mmCIF file of C-alpha atoms in Angstrom:
data_model
loop_
_atom_site.group_PDB
_atom_site.id
_atom_site.type_symbol
_atom_site.label_atom_id
_atom_site.label_comp_id
_atom_site.label_asym_id
_atom_site.label_seq_id
_atom_site.Cartn_x
_atom_site.Cartn_y
_atom_site.Cartn_z
ATOM 1 C CA UNK A 862 13.809 -45.316 18.771
ATOM 2 C CA UNK A 863 14.934 -47.911 16.389
ATOM 3 C CA UNK A 864 18.265 -48.523 15.165
ATOM 4 C CA UNK A 865 18.993 -46.775 11.413
ATOM 5 C CA UNK A 866 19.882 -49.142 8.694
ATOM 6 C CA UNK A 867 20.851 -48.139 5.139
ATOM 7 C CA UNK A 868 18.780 -48.466 2.309
ATOM 8 C CA UNK A 869 21.344 -50.358 0.449
ATOM 9 C CA UNK A 870 23.715 -53.744 1.611
ATOM 10 C CA UNK A 871 26.577 -54.969 -0.169
ATOM 11 C CA UNK A 872 26.387 -58.732 -1.755
ATOM 12 C CA UNK A 873 28.991 -60.761 -0.541
ATOM 13 C CA UNK A 874 29.811 -64.588 -0.302
ATOM 14 C CA UNK A 875 30.628 -66.791 2.553
ATOM 15 C CA UNK A 876 31.863 -70.118 3.355
ATOM 16 C CA UNK A 877 30.019 -73.049 4.475
ATOM 17 C CA UNK A 878 31.231 -76.369 5.079
ATOM 18 C CA UNK A 879 29.559 -78.711 2.923
ATOM 19 C CA UNK A 880 28.505 -76.193 0.059
ATOM 20 C CA UNK A 881 30.917 -76.015 -3.073
ATOM 21 C CA UNK A 882 33.097 -73.261 -3.911
ATOM 22 C CA UNK A 883 33.924 -72.651 -7.508
ATOM 23 C CA UNK A 884 37.196 -71.494 -9.354
ATOM 24 C CA UNK A 885 37.515 -69.056 -11.994
ATOM 25 C CA UNK A 886 34.911 -69.124 -14.671
ATOM 26 C CA UNK A 887 36.405 -70.587 -18.188
ATOM 27 C CA UNK A 888 37.192 -70.269 -20.996
ATOM 28 C CA UNK A 889 36.687 -66.438 -20.801
ATOM 29 C CA UNK A 890 40.096 -64.771 -20.321
ATOM 30 C CA UNK A 891 39.183 -61.254 -19.547
ATOM 31 C CA UNK A 892 37.337 -61.691 -16.081
ATOM 32 C CA UNK A 893 38.384 -58.324 -14.934
ATOM 33 C CA UNK A 894 35.739 -56.699 -17.256
ATOM 34 C CA UNK A 895 33.105 -58.580 -14.458
ATOM 35 C CA UNK A 896 34.500 -56.071 -12.087
ATOM 36 C CA UNK A 897 33.934 -52.873 -14.153
ATOM 37 C CA UNK A 898 30.341 -53.354 -15.122
ATOM 38 C CA UNK A 899 31.382 -53.874 -19.093
ATOM 39 C CA UNK A 900 28.096 -55.494 -21.047
ATOM 40 C CA UNK A 901 29.341 -58.908 -21.775
ATOM 41 C CA UNK A 902 26.330 -60.577 -22.984
ATOM 42 C CA UNK A 903 27.176 -60.517 -26.682
ATOM 43 C CA UNK A 904 31.115 -61.918 -25.614
ATOM 44 C CA UNK A 905 30.109 -64.346 -22.983
ATOM 45 C CA UNK A 906 30.542 -68.096 -24.513
ATOM 46 C CA UNK A 907 27.774 -70.158 -24.149
ATOM 47 C CA UNK A 908 29.830 -73.113 -23.033
ATOM 48 C CA UNK A 909 31.488 -71.391 -19.868
ATOM 49 C CA UNK A 910 31.695 -73.319 -16.737
ATOM 50 C CA UNK A 911 33.367 -72.931 -13.521
ATOM 51 C CA UNK A 912 34.915 -76.316 -11.461
ATOM 52 C CA UNK A 913 34.458 -77.179 -7.890
ATOM 53 C CA UNK A 914 37.620 -76.133 -5.869
ATOM 54 C CA UNK A 915 39.797 -79.167 -5.627
ATOM 55 C CA UNK A 916 40.898 -78.082 -2.052
ATOM 56 C CA UNK A 917 37.572 -78.495 -0.654
ATOM 57 C CA UNK A 918 36.883 -82.104 -2.138
ATOM 58 C CA UNK A 919 33.859 -82.786 0.283
ATOM 59 C CA UNK A 920 32.189 -79.587 -0.607
ATOM 60 C CA UNK A 921 29.496 -80.948 -2.991
ATOM 61 C CA UNK A 922 26.163 -79.012 -2.266
ATOM 62 C CA UNK A 923 25.138 -76.533 -4.466
ATOM 63 C CA UNK A 924 23.763 -73.343 -3.093
ATOM 64 C CA UNK A 925 21.440 -70.819 -4.623
ATOM 65 C CA UNK A 926 24.042 -68.265 -4.594
ATOM 66 C CA UNK A 927 27.398 -70.338 -5.269
ATOM 67 C CA UNK A 928 30.767 -68.767 -3.816
ATOM 68 C CA UNK A 929 33.110 -68.012 -6.596
ATOM 69 C CA UNK A 930 35.902 -65.607 -6.103
ATOM 70 C CA UNK A 931 35.225 -63.877 -9.258
ATOM 71 C CA UNK A 932 31.409 -63.041 -9.643
ATOM 72 C CA UNK A 933 28.239 -63.796 -7.999
ATOM 73 C CA UNK A 934 27.000 -66.763 -9.272
ATOM 74 C CA UNK A 935 23.392 -67.874 -9.121
ATOM 75 C CA UNK A 936 20.759 -70.782 -9.605
ATOM 76 C CA UNK A 937 17.936 -70.111 -12.010
ATOM 77 C CA UNK A 938 15.591 -70.311 -8.857
ATOM 78 C CA UNK A 939 17.553 -66.980 -7.628
ATOM 79 C CA UNK A 940 17.579 -65.145 -11.339
ATOM 80 C CA UNK A 941 13.720 -66.005 -11.500
ATOM 81 C CA UNK A 942 13.638 -64.164 -7.854
ATOM 82 C CA UNK A 943 15.458 -61.182 -9.208
ATOM 83 C CA UNK A 944 13.803 -60.789 -12.178
ATOM 84 C CA UNK A 945 10.407 -61.007 -10.567
ATOM 85 C CA UNK A 946 11.743 -58.191 -8.258
ATOM 86 C CA UNK A 947 11.400 -56.221 -11.109
ATOM 87 C CA UNK A 948 14.886 -56.045 -11.702
ATOM 88 C CA UNK A 949 15.034 -55.858 -15.640
ATOM 89 C CA UNK A 950 18.701 -54.444 -16.474
ATOM 90 C CA UNK A 951 20.747 -57.342 -15.254
ATOM 91 C CA UNK A 952 22.701 -59.436 -17.333
ATOM 92 C CA UNK A 953 22.899 -63.217 -16.488
ATOM 93 C CA UNK A 954 25.867 -64.853 -17.984
ATOM 94 C CA UNK A 955 25.067 -68.682 -18.638
ATOM 95 C CA UNK A 956 27.616 -71.128 -16.569
ATOM 96 C CA UNK A 957 27.730 -74.600 -16.074
ATOM 97 C CA UNK A 958 29.402 -76.198 -13.094
ATOM 98 C CA UNK A 959 31.966 -78.995 -13.206
ATOM 99 C CA UNK A 960 31.983 -81.219 -9.873
ATOM 100 C CA UNK A 961 35.409 -82.948 -8.476
ATOM 101 C CA UNK A 962 35.599 -85.324 -11.323
ATOM 102 C CA UNK A 963 35.173 -82.759 -14.003
ATOM 103 C CA UNK A 964 31.608 -83.748 -15.209
ATOM 104 C CA UNK A 965 28.656 -81.370 -15.292
ATOM 105 C CA UNK A 966 26.766 -81.070 -11.989
ATOM 106 C CA UNK A 967 24.651 -78.296 -13.037
ATOM 107 C CA UNK A 968 24.021 -76.409 -16.129
ATOM 108 C CA UNK A 969 21.134 -74.077 -14.776
ATOM 109 C CA UNK A 970 23.581 -71.331 -13.191
ATOM 110 C CA UNK A 971 24.355 -67.759 -13.996
ATOM 111 C CA UNK A 972 26.833 -65.165 -13.388
ATOM 112 C CA UNK A 973 25.148 -61.561 -12.606
ATOM 113 C CA UNK A 974 26.480 -58.611 -14.241
ATOM 114 C CA UNK A 975 25.166 -55.262 -13.546
ATOM 115 C CA UNK A 976 26.694 -53.667 -17.108
ATOM 116 C CA UNK A 977 26.524 -50.218 -15.776
ATOM 117 C CA UNK A 978 27.809 -47.984 -12.688
ATOM 118 C CA UNK A 979 26.173 -45.487 -10.696
ATOM 119 C CA UNK A 980 27.997 -42.478 -9.106
ATOM 120 C CA UNK A 981 26.597 -43.216 -5.478
ATOM 121 C CA UNK A 982 29.409 -43.362 -3.460
ATOM 122 C CA UNK A 983 30.042 -40.032 -1.188
ATOM 123 C CA UNK A 984 33.721 -40.227 -1.469
ATOM 124 C CA UNK A 985 34.143 -37.052 1.137
ATOM 125 C CA UNK A 986 31.962 -38.908 3.803
ATOM 126 C CA UNK A 987 33.310 -42.437 2.924
ATOM 127 C CA UNK A 988 36.902 -40.739 3.489
ATOM 128 C CA UNK A 989 37.827 -42.782 0.464
ATOM 129 C CA UNK A 990 41.486 -43.179 -0.791
ATOM 130 C CA UNK A 991 43.814 -44.310 -3.130
ATOM 131 C CA UNK A 992 47.066 -46.388 -2.652
ATOM 132 C CA UNK A 993 48.591 -44.536 -5.311
ATOM 133 C CA UNK A 994 48.348 -41.751 -8.096
ATOM 134 C CA UNK A 995 45.303 -42.140 -10.118
ATOM 135 C CA UNK A 996 45.950 -43.304 -13.768
ATOM 136 C CA UNK A 997 42.148 -42.975 -14.864
ATOM 137 C CA UNK A 998 39.652 -40.572 -13.218
ATOM 138 C CA UNK A 999 37.248 -43.874 -12.568
ATOM 139 C CA UNK A 1000 39.961 -45.623 -10.960
ATOM 140 C CA UNK A 1001 38.441 -47.799 -8.004
ATOM 141 C CA UNK A 1002 39.469 -46.532 -4.325
ATOM 142 C CA UNK A 1003 41.843 -48.930 -2.333
ATOM 143 C CA UNK A 1004 40.522 -47.970 1.350
ATOM 144 C CA UNK A 1005 38.099 -46.159 2.952
ATOM 145 C CA UNK A 1006 36.732 -45.729 6.676
ATOM 146 C CA UNK A 1007 33.323 -47.039 5.689
ATOM 147 C CA UNK A 1008 31.281 -46.775 2.842
ATOM 148 C CA UNK A 1009 28.663 -44.049 2.587
ATOM 149 C CA UNK A 1010 26.116 -44.080 -0.484
ATOM 150 C CA UNK A 1011 23.985 -41.596 -1.872
ATOM 151 C CA UNK A 1012 20.553 -43.149 -2.044
ATOM 152 C CA UNK A 1013 19.162 -39.959 -3.833
ATOM 153 C CA UNK A 1014 21.123 -41.126 -7.262
ATOM 154 C CA UNK A 1015 20.030 -44.567 -7.346
ATOM 155 C CA UNK A 1016 16.621 -44.707 -9.773
ATOM 156 C CA UNK A 1017 13.952 -46.534 -7.899
ATOM 157 C CA UNK A 1018 13.639 -49.246 -10.499
ATOM 158 C CA UNK A 1019 17.175 -50.572 -9.813
ATOM 159 C CA UNK A 1020 17.336 -53.300 -7.186
ATOM 160 C CA UNK A 1021 20.933 -54.622 -7.837
ATOM 161 C CA UNK A 1022 23.824 -52.552 -9.194
ATOM 162 C CA UNK A 1023 27.534 -51.607 -8.991
ATOM 163 C CA UNK A 1024 29.154 -48.098 -7.856
ATOM 164 C CA UNK A 1025 31.603 -45.973 -9.749
ATOM 165 C CA UNK A 1026 34.765 -45.740 -7.900
ATOM 166 C CA UNK A 1027 34.142 -49.526 -6.484
ATOM 167 C CA UNK A 1028 32.691 -51.302 -9.635
ATOM 168 C CA UNK A 1029 33.757 -54.886 -8.259
ATOM 169 C CA UNK A 1030 31.159 -54.725 -5.419
ATOM 170 C CA UNK A 1031 27.446 -55.611 -6.034
ATOM 171 C CA UNK A 1032 24.932 -53.618 -4.087
ATOM 172 C CA UNK A 1033 21.419 -54.480 -3.545
ATOM 173 C CA UNK A 1034 18.459 -52.722 -1.819
ATOM 174 C CA UNK A 1035 17.975 -54.228 1.491
ATOM 175 C CA UNK A 1036 14.675 -55.077 1.334
ATOM 176 C CA UNK A 1037 15.033 -57.269 -1.579
ATOM 177 C CA UNK A 1038 18.018 -58.841 0.335
ATOM 178 C CA UNK A 1039 15.384 -59.357 3.091
ATOM 179 C CA UNK A 1040 13.084 -60.718 0.966
ATOM 180 C CA UNK A 1041 15.469 -63.189 -0.769
ATOM 181 C CA UNK A 1042 16.669 -64.552 2.580
ATOM 182 C CA UNK A 1043 13.047 -65.136 3.749
ATOM 183 C CA UNK A 1044 12.353 -66.841 0.739
ATOM 184 C CA UNK A 1045 14.772 -69.522 1.611
ATOM 185 C CA UNK A 1046 17.323 -69.272 -1.277
ATOM 186 C CA UNK A 1047 20.639 -70.366 0.208
ATOM 187 C CA UNK A 1048 24.020 -69.479 0.182
ATOM 188 C CA UNK A 1049 23.218 -65.696 0.074
ATOM 189 C CA UNK A 1050 25.495 -63.297 2.335
ATOM 190 C CA UNK A 1051 25.021 -59.728 2.927
ATOM 191 C CA UNK A 1052 27.238 -57.038 4.466
ATOM 192 C CA UNK A 1053 26.961 -53.633 5.964
ATOM 193 C CA UNK A 1054 28.499 -50.412 3.879
ATOM 194 C CA UNK A 1055 29.216 -48.888 7.553
ATOM 195 C CA UNK A 1056 31.315 -51.989 7.945
ATOM 196 C CA UNK A 1057 33.305 -52.205 4.603
ATOM 197 C CA UNK A 1058 36.691 -50.558 4.469
ATOM 198 C CA UNK A 1059 37.778 -51.207 0.781
ATOM 199 C CA UNK A 1060 38.740 -54.414 0.535
ATOM 200 C CA UNK A 1061 37.162 -57.328 -1.629
ATOM 201 C CA UNK A 1062 33.577 -58.577 -0.748
#
């Protein structure tokens, strides 16, 4: 009997020696909006950039999915692969990358922003918990035993999305994640919902 695998995975990031890590995007200040599925295409500065992390001066190589603590950042090649998979609802916010000397290392990078959330988390099955009093009906939970999703509420054409009550996560269909890995796109990392406990991915 084959092992059951959930239909969706969590799009994460991981450190690999030699591959650059980015600092926060600039000059946009309200970066928290990237964690809540806010539409940003009409407000995002065309001259936005991120600097390579100065604490890792030897890490210079640019992956297709670049590690950044604030957003999933992708190359034009990875953007094209997502669009070719039929994902048409995503926003791709332009981002230049500056090297350790402050010079432009690349201009063809993008922040992936699904500008919506889906009510697709089974809160009871996940045993989701809030650290304090909820101030808003959509406040993200702070901990869970595991992330249990309701695949039946995700429209068939949606490949990458955010979830209500945990919009900082980017979720992806497993079939697409495997296809992207098989294409040899670099820097990609994915986590299993069963292993998620409510912290940042």
